[in-house]
Amino acid sequence: MQTGIRTLIPEQDIQRRVRELGEQISRDYAGQELVLVGVLKGCFLFMADLCRHIDLPLACDFLGVSSYGDRTSTSGVVRITSDLTRPVEGQHLLVVEDIVDTGLTMQYLLENLGSRKPRSIKICSLLEKPSRAVVKVPIDYLGFTIEDVFVVGYGLDFQGRFRNLRYLGVLGESGR
Ligand code: IMP
Ligand code: MG
């Protein structure tokens, strides 16, 4: 436990939900192959846990993105800092994100990945903050809906820190 952080979703609840999502994905894609496209860096723990609950032949690839904006919100101008390592034409893609906040990053990624002619694209996000949505993106697999608070832990950071927490927490009010 770190000082100044209130637990929002404990480790056990995260693990239970991630297992459920993996099982649901396994059922929905039964008989098919899948490419998990992780959005770095926030996805790294979620994707590591999720993929171990998916009982399908799958590949993991990653996109690095950085968005220009202030410290805690996105401007909608997204830059790919590290691209996929393989073409995805004809493949079933499942984009794995830590959180959909304004939705601008995901909107950009759907457009960008869509232009590469995959067979299908779906979204799996650990968290969603609907109160902050600027654009509505369809989340096919969602872990938890949360209020408008800035969360850290389980992959999510504030200024690069706190990604290693096993739980999701809220930074002190002064952190925003
Ligand atoms: P969006 O483009 O506004 O949907 O923002 C998406 C990105 O902003 C996420 O992938 C996160 O990296 C970051 N982000 C948004 N909200 C939070 C938060 O509460 N904690 C940590 N990162 C966040
Ligand atoms: Mg992110």
Coordinates of C-alpha atoms and ligand atoms in Angstrom, one line a residue:
M1 CA 0.0 0.0 0.0
Q2 CA 1.4 3.4 -0.9
T3 CA 0.5 6.5 1.0
G4 CA -1.8 9.0 -0.7
I5 CA -3.5 6.4 -2.8
R6 CA -7.1 5.1 -2.0
T7 CA -7.9 1.6 -3.2
L8 CA -10.6 1.8 -5.9
I9 CA -10.6 -1.8 -7.1
P10 CA -8.7 -4.4 -5.1
E11 CA -6.5 -7.0 -6.7
Q12 CA -8.9 -9.9 -6.2
D13 CA -11.7 -8.1 -8.0
I14 CA -9.4 -7.3 -10.9
Q15 CA -8.3 -10.9 -11.2
R16 CA -11.8 -12.2 -11.1
R17 CA -13.0 -9.9 -13.8
V18 CA -10.0 -10.5 -16.0
R19 CA -10.6 -14.2 -15.8
E20 CA -14.3 -13.7 -16.8
L21 CA -13.3 -11.5 -19.8
G22 CA -10.8 -14.1 -20.9
E23 CA -13.4 -16.9 -20.7
Q24 CA -16.0 -14.8 -22.6
I25 CA -13.4 -14.0 -25.3
S26 CA -12.5 -17.7 -25.6
R27 CA -16.2 -18.6 -26.1
D28 CA -16.9 -15.8 -28.6
Y29 CA -13.9 -16.5 -30.8
A30 CA -14.1 -20.3 -30.5
G31 CA -12.6 -22.0 -33.5
Q32 CA -10.8 -18.9 -34.6
E33 CA -7.4 -17.3 -34.3
L34 CA -6.9 -14.0 -32.6
V35 CA -4.3 -11.2 -32.6
L36 CA -4.2 -9.2 -29.3
V37 CA -3.0 -5.7 -30.0
G38 CA -1.9 -4.2 -26.8
V39 CA -1.7 -0.4 -26.4
L40 CA 1.5 0.4 -24.6
K41 CA 2.4 1.1 -22.0
G42 CA -0.8 0.9 -19.8
C43 CA -1.9 -2.5 -21.2
F44 CA 1.1 -4.5 -20.1
L45 CA -0.2 -6.1 -16.9
F46 CA -3.8 -6.4 -18.1
M47 CA -2.8 -8.1 -21.3
A48 CA -0.3 -10.4 -19.6
D49 CA -3.1 -11.6 -17.2
L50 CA -5.9 -11.6 -19.9
C51 CA -4.0 -13.6 -22.5
R52 CA -3.4 -16.4 -20.0
H53 CA -7.2 -16.8 -19.6
I54 CA -7.8 -17.0 -23.3
D55 CA -7.9 -20.6 -24.5
L56 CA -7.3 -20.0 -28.2
P57 CA -4.4 -19.9 -30.7
L58 CA -3.3 -16.3 -30.5
A59 CA -0.6 -13.8 -31.3
C60 CA 0.4 -10.8 -29.2
D61 CA 1.5 -7.6 -30.8
F62 CA 1.9 -4.1 -29.4
L63 CA 1.4 -0.5 -30.4
G64 CA 3.1 2.4 -28.6
V65 CA 1.1 5.6 -28.7
S66 CA 1.6 9.0 -27.2
S67 CA -1.0 11.7 -27.2
Y68 CA -0.3 15.3 -27.1
G69 CA -2.2 16.9 -24.3
D70 CA -1.9 18.2 -20.8
R71 CA -0.7 15.9 -18.1
T72 CA -4.0 14.1 -17.4
S73 CA -6.1 14.4 -20.6
T74 CA -5.7 13.7 -24.3
S75 CA -5.9 16.3 -27.1
G76 CA -7.0 13.7 -29.7
V77 CA -3.7 14.1 -31.6
V78 CA -2.2 10.7 -31.3
R79 CA 1.2 9.6 -32.5
I80 CA 2.3 6.0 -33.0
T81 CA 5.7 5.8 -31.3
S82 CA 6.1 2.1 -32.0
D83 CA 4.2 0.1 -34.6
L84 CA 3.0 -3.5 -34.9
T85 CA 5.7 -5.9 -36.0
R86 CA 3.5 -7.8 -38.5
P87 CA 0.8 -7.0 -41.1
V88 CA -2.7 -7.7 -39.8
E89 CA -4.6 -8.0 -43.0
G90 CA -7.3 -10.7 -42.8
Q91 CA -6.8 -11.3 -39.0
H92 CA -9.2 -10.9 -36.1
L93 CA -7.9 -8.1 -34.0
L94 CA -8.7 -7.5 -30.3
V95 CA -7.3 -4.1 -29.2
V96 CA -6.4 -4.3 -25.5
E97 CA -6.4 -0.9 -23.6
D98 CA -6.1 0.1 -20.0
I99 CA -8.7 2.8 -20.1
V100 CA -11.0 4.6 -22.5
D101 CA -11.3 8.1 -21.2
T102 CA -12.2 10.7 -23.8
G103 CA -12.2 7.9 -26.4
L104 CA -10.0 10.0 -28.7
T105 CA -7.1 7.6 -28.6
M106 CA -9.3 4.6 -29.4
Q107 CA -11.1 6.4 -32.1
Y108 CA -7.7 7.1 -33.8
L109 CA -6.6 3.5 -33.3
L110 CA -9.7 2.0 -34.8
E111 CA -9.3 4.2 -37.9
N112 CA -5.6 3.4 -38.2
L113 CA -6.0 -0.3 -37.7
G114 CA -9.1 -0.4 -39.9
S115 CA -7.1 0.9 -42.8
R116 CA -4.9 -2.2 -42.6
K117 CA -7.8 -4.4 -43.7
P118 CA -8.2 -6.8 -40.8
R119 CA -11.0 -9.3 -40.8
S120 CA -12.5 -7.8 -37.7
I121 CA -11.6 -5.4 -34.9
K122 CA -13.0 -5.4 -31.4
I123 CA -12.0 -3.6 -28.3
C124 CA -11.2 -4.9 -24.8
S125 CA -10.7 -2.2 -22.2
L126 CA -10.1 -2.7 -18.5
L127 CA -11.7 0.6 -17.6
E128 CA -14.1 3.1 -19.0
K129 CA -14.9 6.6 -17.8
P130 CA -18.1 7.4 -19.6
S131 CA -18.5 10.8 -18.0
R132 CA -15.4 12.0 -19.8
A133 CA -16.3 10.6 -23.3
V134 CA -15.9 13.1 -26.1
V135 CA -16.5 10.4 -28.7
K136 CA -18.4 7.2 -28.2
V137 CA -16.4 4.1 -29.0
P138 CA -18.0 0.7 -28.8
I139 CA -16.2 -1.4 -26.1
D140 CA -16.9 -5.0 -26.7
Y141 CA -15.3 -6.3 -23.6
L142 CA -15.2 -4.0 -20.6
G143 CA -13.7 -4.7 -17.1
F144 CA -15.2 -1.9 -15.0
T145 CA -17.0 1.4 -15.4
I146 CA -15.5 4.1 -13.1
E147 CA -16.3 7.6 -12.1
D148 CA -14.3 10.6 -13.2
V149 CA -11.3 10.1 -11.0
F150 CA -7.7 9.7 -12.0
V151 CA -6.6 6.1 -11.4
V152 CA -3.2 4.5 -11.1
G153 CA -1.9 1.0 -10.7
Y154 CA -2.2 -2.3 -12.5
G155 CA -0.4 -0.7 -15.5
L156 CA -1.8 2.8 -15.3
D157 CA 0.6 5.6 -14.3
F158 CA 0.8 9.1 -13.2
Q159 CA 3.9 10.7 -14.6
G160 CA 5.4 7.3 -15.2
R161 CA 4.9 6.0 -11.7
F162 CA 2.6 3.6 -9.9
R163 CA 2.2 1.1 -12.8
N164 CA 3.4 -1.7 -10.6
L165 CA 0.6 -1.6 -8.0
R166 CA -1.4 -4.8 -7.9
Y167 CA -4.7 -2.9 -7.4
L168 CA -6.3 0.1 -8.9
G169 CA -6.2 3.2 -6.8
V170 CA -7.1 6.9 -6.9
L171 CA -4.4 9.5 -6.4
G172 CA -5.0 12.1 -3.7
E173 CA -7.1 15.1 -4.9
S174 CA -3.9 17.1 -5.3
G175 CA -2.6 14.6 -7.9
R176 CA -5.0 15.8 -10.7
Ligands
IMP1 P1 -8.3 9.0 -24.1 O1 -7.7 9.2 -25.5 O2 -8.7 10.3 -23.4 O3 -9.4 8.0 -24.1 O4 -7.2 8.5 -23.2 C1 -6.7 7.3 -23.2 C2 -5.3 7.3 -22.5 O5 -5.2 8.3 -21.4 C3 -5.3 6.0 -21.7 O6 -4.8 5.0 -22.5 C4 -4.4 6.3 -20.6 O7 -3.0 6.1 -21.0 C5 -4.6 7.8 -20.3 N1 -5.5 7.9 -19.1 C6 -6.8 8.3 -19.2 N2 -7.4 8.4 -18.0 C7 -6.4 7.9 -17.1 C8 -6.4 7.7 -15.7 O8 -7.3 7.9 -14.9 N3 -5.2 7.2 -15.2 C9 -4.1 6.9 -16.0 N4 -4.1 7.1 -17.3 C10 -5.2 7.6 -17.9
MG2 MG -3.0 4.1 -22.4

